[in-house]
Short mmCIF file of C-alpha atoms and ligand atoms in Angstrom, two decimals:
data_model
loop_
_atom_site.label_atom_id
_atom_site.label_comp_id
_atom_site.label_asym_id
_atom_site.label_seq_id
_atom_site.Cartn_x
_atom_site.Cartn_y
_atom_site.Cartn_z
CA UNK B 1 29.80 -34.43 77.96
CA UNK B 2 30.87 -32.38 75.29
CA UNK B 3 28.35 -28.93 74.28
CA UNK B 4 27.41 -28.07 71.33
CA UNK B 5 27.16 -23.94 70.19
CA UNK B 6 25.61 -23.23 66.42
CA UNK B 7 26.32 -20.21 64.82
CA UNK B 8 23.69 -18.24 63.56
CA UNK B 9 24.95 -15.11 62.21
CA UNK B 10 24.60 -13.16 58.47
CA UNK B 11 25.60 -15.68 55.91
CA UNK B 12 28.71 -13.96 55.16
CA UNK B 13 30.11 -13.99 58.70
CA UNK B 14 29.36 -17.80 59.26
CA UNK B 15 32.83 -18.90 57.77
CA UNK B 16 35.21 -16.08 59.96
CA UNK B 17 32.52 -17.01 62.97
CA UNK B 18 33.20 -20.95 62.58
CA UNK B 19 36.74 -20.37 62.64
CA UNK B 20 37.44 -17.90 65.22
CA UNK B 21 35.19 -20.03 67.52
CA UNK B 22 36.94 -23.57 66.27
CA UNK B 23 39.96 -21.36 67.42
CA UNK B 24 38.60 -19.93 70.93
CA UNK B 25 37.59 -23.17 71.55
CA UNK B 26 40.93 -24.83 71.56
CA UNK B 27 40.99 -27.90 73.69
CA UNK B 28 38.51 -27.44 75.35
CA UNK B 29 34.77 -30.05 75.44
CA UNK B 30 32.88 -27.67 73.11
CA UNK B 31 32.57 -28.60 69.50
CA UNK B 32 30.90 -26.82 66.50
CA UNK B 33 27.55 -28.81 65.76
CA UNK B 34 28.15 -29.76 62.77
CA UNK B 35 25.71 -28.64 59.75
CA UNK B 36 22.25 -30.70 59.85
CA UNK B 37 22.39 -30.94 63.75
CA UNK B 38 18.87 -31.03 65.81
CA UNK B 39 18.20 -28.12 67.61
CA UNK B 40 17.63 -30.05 70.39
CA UNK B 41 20.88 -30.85 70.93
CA UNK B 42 22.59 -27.54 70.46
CA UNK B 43 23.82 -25.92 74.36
CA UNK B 44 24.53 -22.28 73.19
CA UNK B 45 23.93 -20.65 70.45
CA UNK B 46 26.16 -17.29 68.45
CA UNK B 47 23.29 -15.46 67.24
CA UNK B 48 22.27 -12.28 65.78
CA UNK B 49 18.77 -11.70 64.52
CA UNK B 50 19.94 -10.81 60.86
CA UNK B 51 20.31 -14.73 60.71
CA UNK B 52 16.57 -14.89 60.57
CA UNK B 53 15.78 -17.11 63.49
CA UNK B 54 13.46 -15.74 65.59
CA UNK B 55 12.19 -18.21 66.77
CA UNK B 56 14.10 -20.94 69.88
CA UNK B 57 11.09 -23.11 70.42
CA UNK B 58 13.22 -26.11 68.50
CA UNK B 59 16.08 -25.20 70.92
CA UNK B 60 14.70 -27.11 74.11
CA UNK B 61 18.24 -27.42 75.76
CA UNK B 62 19.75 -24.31 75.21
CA UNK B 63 21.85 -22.80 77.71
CA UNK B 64 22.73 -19.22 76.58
CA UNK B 65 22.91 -17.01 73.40
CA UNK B 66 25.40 -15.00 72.60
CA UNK B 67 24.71 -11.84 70.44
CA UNK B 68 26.98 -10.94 67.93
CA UNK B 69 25.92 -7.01 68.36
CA UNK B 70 25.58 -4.83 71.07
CA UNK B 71 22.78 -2.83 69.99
CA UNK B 72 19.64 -4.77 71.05
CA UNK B 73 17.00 -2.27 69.47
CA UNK B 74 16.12 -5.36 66.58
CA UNK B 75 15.52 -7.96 69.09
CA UNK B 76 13.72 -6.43 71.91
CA UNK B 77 10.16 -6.78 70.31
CA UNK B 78 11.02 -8.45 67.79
CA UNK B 79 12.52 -11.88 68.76
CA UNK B 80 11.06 -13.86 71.63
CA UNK B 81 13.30 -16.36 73.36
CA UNK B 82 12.46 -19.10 76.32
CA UNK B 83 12.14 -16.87 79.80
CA UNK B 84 15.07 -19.48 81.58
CA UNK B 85 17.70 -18.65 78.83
CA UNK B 86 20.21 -15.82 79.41
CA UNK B 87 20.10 -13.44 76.43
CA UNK B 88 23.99 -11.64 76.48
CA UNK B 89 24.69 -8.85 74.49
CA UNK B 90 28.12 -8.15 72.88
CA UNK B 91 31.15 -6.94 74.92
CA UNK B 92 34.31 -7.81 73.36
CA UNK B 93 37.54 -5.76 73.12
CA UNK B 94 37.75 -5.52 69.89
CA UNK B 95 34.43 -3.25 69.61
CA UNK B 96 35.31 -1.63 72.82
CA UNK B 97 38.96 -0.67 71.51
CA UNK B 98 36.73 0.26 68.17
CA UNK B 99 34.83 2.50 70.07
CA UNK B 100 37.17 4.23 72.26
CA UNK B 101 39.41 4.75 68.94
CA UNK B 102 36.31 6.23 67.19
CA UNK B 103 35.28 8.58 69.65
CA UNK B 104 38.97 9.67 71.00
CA UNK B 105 39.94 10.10 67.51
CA UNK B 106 36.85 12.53 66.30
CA UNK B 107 36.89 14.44 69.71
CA UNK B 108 40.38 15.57 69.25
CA UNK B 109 39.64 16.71 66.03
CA UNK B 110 37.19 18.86 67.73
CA UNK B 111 39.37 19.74 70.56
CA UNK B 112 42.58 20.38 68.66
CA UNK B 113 40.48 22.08 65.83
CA UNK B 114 41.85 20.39 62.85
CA UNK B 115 39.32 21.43 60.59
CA UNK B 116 40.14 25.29 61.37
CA UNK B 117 44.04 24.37 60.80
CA UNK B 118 43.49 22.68 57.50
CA UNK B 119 41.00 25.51 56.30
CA UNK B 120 43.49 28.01 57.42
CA UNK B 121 46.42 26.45 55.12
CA UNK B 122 44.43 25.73 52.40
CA UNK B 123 43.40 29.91 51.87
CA UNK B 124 47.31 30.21 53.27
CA UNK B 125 46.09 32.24 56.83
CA UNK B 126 48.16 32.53 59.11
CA UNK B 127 46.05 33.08 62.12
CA UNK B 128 48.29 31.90 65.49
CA UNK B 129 45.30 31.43 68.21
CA UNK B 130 46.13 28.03 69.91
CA UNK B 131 43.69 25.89 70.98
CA UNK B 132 43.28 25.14 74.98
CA UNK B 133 44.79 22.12 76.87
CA UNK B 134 42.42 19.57 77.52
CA UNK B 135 42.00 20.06 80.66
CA UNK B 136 40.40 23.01 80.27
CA UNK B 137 38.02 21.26 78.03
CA UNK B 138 34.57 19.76 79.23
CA UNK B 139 33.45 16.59 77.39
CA UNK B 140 30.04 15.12 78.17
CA UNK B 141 29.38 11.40 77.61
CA UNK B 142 25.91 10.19 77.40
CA UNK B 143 25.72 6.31 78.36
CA UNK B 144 28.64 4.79 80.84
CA UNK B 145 28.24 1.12 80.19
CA UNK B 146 30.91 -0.86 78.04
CA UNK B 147 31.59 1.17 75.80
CA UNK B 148 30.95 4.60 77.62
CA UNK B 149 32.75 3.93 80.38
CA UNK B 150 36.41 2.63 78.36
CA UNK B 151 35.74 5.81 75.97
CA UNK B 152 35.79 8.05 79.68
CA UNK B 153 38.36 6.25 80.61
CA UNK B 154 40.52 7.45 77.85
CA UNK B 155 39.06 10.87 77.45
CA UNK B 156 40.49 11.19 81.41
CA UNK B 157 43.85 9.75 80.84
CA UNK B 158 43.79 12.34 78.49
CA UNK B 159 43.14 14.72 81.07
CA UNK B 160 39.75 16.47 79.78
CA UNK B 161 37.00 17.19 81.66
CA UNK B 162 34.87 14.28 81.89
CA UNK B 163 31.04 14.27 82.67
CA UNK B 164 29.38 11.22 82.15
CA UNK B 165 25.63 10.81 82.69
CA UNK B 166 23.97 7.29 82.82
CA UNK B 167 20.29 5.61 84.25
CA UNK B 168 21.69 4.71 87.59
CA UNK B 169 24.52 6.13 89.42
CA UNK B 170 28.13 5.75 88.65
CA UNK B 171 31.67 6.21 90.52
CA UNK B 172 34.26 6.32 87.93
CA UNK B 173 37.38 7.76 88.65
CA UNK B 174 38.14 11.15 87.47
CA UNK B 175 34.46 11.51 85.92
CA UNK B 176 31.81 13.29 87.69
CA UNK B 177 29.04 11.06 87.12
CA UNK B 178 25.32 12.71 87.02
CA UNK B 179 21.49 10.70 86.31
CA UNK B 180 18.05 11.33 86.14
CA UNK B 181 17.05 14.49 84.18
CA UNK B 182 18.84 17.43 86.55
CA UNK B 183 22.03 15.21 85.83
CA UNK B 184 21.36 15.07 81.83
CA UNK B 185 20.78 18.88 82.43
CA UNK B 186 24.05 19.55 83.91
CA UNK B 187 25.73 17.34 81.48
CA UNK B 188 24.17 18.82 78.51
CA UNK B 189 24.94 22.64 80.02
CA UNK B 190 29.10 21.60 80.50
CA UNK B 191 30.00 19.93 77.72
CA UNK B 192 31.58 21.19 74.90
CA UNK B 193 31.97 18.18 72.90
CA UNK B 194 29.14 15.88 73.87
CA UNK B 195 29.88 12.32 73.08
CA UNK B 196 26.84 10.05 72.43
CA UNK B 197 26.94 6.41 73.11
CA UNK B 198 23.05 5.06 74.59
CA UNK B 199 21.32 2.46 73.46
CA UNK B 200 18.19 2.74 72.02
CA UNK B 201 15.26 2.16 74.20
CA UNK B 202 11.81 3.80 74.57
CA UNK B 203 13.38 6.07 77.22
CA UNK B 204 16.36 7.27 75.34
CA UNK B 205 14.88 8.01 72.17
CA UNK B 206 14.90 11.69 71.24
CA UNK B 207 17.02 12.21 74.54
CA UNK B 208 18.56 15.08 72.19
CA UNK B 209 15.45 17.10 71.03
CA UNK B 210 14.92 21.04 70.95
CA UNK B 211 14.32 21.21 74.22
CA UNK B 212 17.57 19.45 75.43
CA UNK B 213 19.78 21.02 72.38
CA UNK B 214 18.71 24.14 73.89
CA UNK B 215 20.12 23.14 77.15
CA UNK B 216 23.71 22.46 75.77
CA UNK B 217 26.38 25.25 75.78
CA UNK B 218 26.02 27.65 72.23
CA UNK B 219 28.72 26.07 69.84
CA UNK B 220 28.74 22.76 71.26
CA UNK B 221 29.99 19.68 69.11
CA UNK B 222 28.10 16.07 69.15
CA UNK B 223 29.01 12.60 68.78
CA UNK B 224 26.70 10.72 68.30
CA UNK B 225 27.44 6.47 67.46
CA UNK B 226 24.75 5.14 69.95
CA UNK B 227 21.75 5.06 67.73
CA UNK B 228 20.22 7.39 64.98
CA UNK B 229 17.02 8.02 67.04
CA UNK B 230 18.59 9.16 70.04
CA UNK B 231 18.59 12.70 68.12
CA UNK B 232 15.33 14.16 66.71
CA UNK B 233 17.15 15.20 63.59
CA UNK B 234 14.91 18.11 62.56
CA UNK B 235 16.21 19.35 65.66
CA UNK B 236 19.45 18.86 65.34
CA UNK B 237 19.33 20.42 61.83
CA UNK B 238 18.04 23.56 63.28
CA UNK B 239 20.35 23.77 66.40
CA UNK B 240 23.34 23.88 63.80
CA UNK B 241 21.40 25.91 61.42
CA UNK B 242 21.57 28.87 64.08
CA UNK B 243 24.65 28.39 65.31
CA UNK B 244 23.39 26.40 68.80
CA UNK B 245 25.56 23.26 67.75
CA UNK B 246 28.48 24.09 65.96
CA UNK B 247 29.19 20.54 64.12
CA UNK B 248 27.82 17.48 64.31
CA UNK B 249 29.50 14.13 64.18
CA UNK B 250 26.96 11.05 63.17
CA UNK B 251 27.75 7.78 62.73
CA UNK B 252 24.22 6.14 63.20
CA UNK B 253 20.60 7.28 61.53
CA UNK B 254 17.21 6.84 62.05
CA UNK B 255 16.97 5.05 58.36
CA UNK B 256 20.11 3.00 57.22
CA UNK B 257 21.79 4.14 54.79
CA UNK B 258 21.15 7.72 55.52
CA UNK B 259 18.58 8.33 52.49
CA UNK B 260 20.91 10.50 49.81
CA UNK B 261 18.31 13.32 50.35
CA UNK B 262 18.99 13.56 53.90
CA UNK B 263 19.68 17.03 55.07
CA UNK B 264 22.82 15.62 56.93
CA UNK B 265 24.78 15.09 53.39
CA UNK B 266 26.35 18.00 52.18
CA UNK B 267 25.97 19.82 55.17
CA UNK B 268 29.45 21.34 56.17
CA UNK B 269 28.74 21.20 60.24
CA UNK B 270 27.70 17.67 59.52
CA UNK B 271 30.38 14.93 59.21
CA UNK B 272 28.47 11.30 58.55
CA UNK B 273 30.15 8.17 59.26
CA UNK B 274 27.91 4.48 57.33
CA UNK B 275 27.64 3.07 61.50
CA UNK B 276 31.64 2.08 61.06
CA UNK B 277 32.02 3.51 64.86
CA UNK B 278 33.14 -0.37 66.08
CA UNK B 279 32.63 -3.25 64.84
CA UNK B 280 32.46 -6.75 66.21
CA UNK B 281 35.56 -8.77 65.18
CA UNK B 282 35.18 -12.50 65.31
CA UNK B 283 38.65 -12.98 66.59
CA UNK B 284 37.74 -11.58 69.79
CA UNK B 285 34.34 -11.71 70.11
CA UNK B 286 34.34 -15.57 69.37
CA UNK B 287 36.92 -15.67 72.43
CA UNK B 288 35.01 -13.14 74.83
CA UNK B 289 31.65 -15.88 74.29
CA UNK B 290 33.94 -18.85 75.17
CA UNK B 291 34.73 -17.57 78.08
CA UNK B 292 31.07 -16.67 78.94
CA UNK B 293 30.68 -20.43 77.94
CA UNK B 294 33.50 -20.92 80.29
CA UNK B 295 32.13 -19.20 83.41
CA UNK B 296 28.36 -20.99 82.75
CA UNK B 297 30.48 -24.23 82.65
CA UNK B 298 32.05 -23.21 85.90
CA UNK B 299 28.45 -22.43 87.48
CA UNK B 300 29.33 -18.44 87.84
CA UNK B 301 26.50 -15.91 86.14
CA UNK B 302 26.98 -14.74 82.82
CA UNK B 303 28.00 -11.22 81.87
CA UNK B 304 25.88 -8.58 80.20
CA UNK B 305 22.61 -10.49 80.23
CA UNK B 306 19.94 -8.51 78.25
CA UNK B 307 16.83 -7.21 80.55
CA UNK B 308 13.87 -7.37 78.26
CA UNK B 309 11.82 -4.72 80.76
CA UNK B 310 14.95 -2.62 80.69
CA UNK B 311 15.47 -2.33 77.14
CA UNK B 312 19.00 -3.21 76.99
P1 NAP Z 1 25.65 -0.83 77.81
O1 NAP Z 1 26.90 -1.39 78.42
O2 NAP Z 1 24.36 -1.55 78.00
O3 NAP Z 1 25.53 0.66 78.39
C1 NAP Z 1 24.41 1.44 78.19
C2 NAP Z 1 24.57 2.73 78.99
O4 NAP Z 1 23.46 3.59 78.72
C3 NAP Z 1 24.56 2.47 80.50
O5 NAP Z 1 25.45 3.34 81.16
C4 NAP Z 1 23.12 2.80 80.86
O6 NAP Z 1 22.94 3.22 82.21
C5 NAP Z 1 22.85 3.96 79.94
N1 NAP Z 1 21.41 4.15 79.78
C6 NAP Z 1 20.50 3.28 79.27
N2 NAP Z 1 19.26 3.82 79.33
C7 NAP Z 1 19.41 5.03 79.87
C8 NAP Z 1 18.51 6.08 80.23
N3 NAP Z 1 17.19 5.96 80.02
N4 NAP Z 1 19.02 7.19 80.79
C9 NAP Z 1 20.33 7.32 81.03
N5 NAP Z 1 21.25 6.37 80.73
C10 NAP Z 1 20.78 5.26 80.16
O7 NAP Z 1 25.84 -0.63 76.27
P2 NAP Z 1 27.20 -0.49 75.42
O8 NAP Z 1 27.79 -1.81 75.20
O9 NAP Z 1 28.04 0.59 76.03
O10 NAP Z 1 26.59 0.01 74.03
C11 NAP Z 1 25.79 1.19 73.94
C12 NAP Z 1 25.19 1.31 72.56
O11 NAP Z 1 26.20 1.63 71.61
C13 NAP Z 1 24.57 0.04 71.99
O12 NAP Z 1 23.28 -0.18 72.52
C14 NAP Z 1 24.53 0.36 70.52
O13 NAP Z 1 23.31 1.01 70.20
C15 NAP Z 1 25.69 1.34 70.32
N6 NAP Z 1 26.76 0.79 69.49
C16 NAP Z 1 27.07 1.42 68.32
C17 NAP Z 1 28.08 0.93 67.52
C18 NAP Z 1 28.48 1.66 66.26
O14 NAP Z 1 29.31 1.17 65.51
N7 NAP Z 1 27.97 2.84 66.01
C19 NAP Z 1 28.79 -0.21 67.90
C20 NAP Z 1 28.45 -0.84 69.09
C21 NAP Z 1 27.43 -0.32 69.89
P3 NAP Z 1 23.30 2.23 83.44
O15 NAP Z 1 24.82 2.17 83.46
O16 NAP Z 1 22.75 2.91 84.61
O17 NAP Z 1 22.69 0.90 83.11
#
């Protein structure tokens, strides 16, 4: 019997969607419902809750949906859907190789300070102090799941120092994995470049407060792309006001887009980034749900199912 999957994404997605899941879905028996098609009959469902459905009660035979995003902080609590249908976040390469790009990229900039280099030549200084190898460099990571975990990866095959520091314990080669608060304390006292990738749940929110900023080695540098309320930001403003965080690196805000009278703008120890960290790219995310599709059709679990009591 053939399934059906509707795509319920932003309007201005639903063409690339349509056609990078027409794509994925090759030869196999899955078909696009076509426009107009009862929601009865639709199997699994590409979603994300900018559509505006938020509501699955028409859906009575729905298998699975598929977010588009990873970040789950606009559906949990807002969007209700049938208890018996697997809710699976995002995990595609595409944001994952997004991610690890983002975060290798801007903590090498820190490492290898660029920004002293480039000063330096601009006032033509000529001031030979070389910067240390990386493995004699401590970089913290805050959240090891998808997207942590590939960015540690690379951060070790880079040979830093890797701490990593996630809700339940980890093994991941080459990282010395720490949880609960002791382990966020050690993390936090390490690192020199502290790399910020949670999601946001009632637990995690203001996980980087004066308290904790207080707790990180003086001069540190953050990275922040999980979500703008991990970091109380008044905080944050005053740890690099007096020197306790040397720079900041933001790619995500507590109000989108960061209002223009933010103190973050114009501040020269704060670089902001409009949440361009990763993106989902239908190409492969549109294949990576296929073969979620593909594994329900072959009776195995899905991946990355969402745990409403969890948060993420
Ligand atoms: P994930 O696979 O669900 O991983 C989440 C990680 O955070 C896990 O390691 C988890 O611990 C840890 N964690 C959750 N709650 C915690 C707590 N209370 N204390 C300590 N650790 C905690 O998520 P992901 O796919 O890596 O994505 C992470 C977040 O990145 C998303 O939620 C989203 O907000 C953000 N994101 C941003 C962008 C961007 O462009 N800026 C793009 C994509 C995603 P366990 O391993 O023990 O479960």
């Amino acid at each position: 019997m053939t399934r059906l999957i509707e795509i319920r994404v932003e309007d201005h997605e639903s063409a690339e969607w349509a056609e990078a899941t027409a794509r994925a879905i090759g030869d196999r028996d899955l078909r696009l419902a076509a426009p107009g098609t009862p929601a009865e009959q639709i199997d699994y469902l590409i979603y994300n809750v900018d559509s505006g459905l938020t509501d699955f009660a028409a859906y009575g035979n729905l298998k699975a949906i598929f977010n588009t995003w990873a970040g789950l902080e606009a559906v949990l609590g807002h969007v209700a859907w049938p208890e018996h249908v697997p809710f699976c976040r995002m995990v595609e390469p595409g944001l994952t190789e997004g991610m690890v790009e983002y975060f290798t990229g801007h903590v090498m900039r820190y490492h290898i300070e660029i920004d002293r280099f480039i000063a330096d030549s601009a006032a033509g200084r000529w001031q030979k102090i070389a910067p240390p190898l990386a493995r004699n460099r401590t970089v913290g990571i805050l959240g090891l799941g998808a997207l942590g975990q590939a960015t540690a990866e690379a951060l070790v095959n880079l040979r830093f120092n890797v701490r990593g520091w996630s809700r339940s314990p980890k093994d991941i080669p080459g990282v010395d994995c720490f949880h609960g608060q002791d382990g966020l304390q050690r993390v936090l006292e390490q690192s020199e470049i502290l790399v910020v990738i949670l999601p946001q749940t009632p637990e995690t929110i203001g996980v980087l407060n004066a308290q904790t900023l207080a707790q990180m080695r003086r001069g540190a540098r953050i990275i922040n792309a999980g979500r703008g309320p991990l970091i109380d930001d008044d905080a944050l403003l005053d740890a690099l006001r007096t020197g306790q965080i040397a720079h900041a690196t933001l790619d995500v805000f507590a109000t989108e887009p960061l209002p223009q009278d933010h103190g973050y703008w114009k501040n020269d120890k704060v670089t902001v980034t409009p949440h361009i960290a990763a993106v989902t790219r239908a190409d492969t995310g549109a294949t990576a749900i296929i073969q979620q599709i593909d594994r329900h059709l072959a009776g195995e679990p899905l991946l990355h199912i969402v745990d409403p009591a969890r948060g993420y």
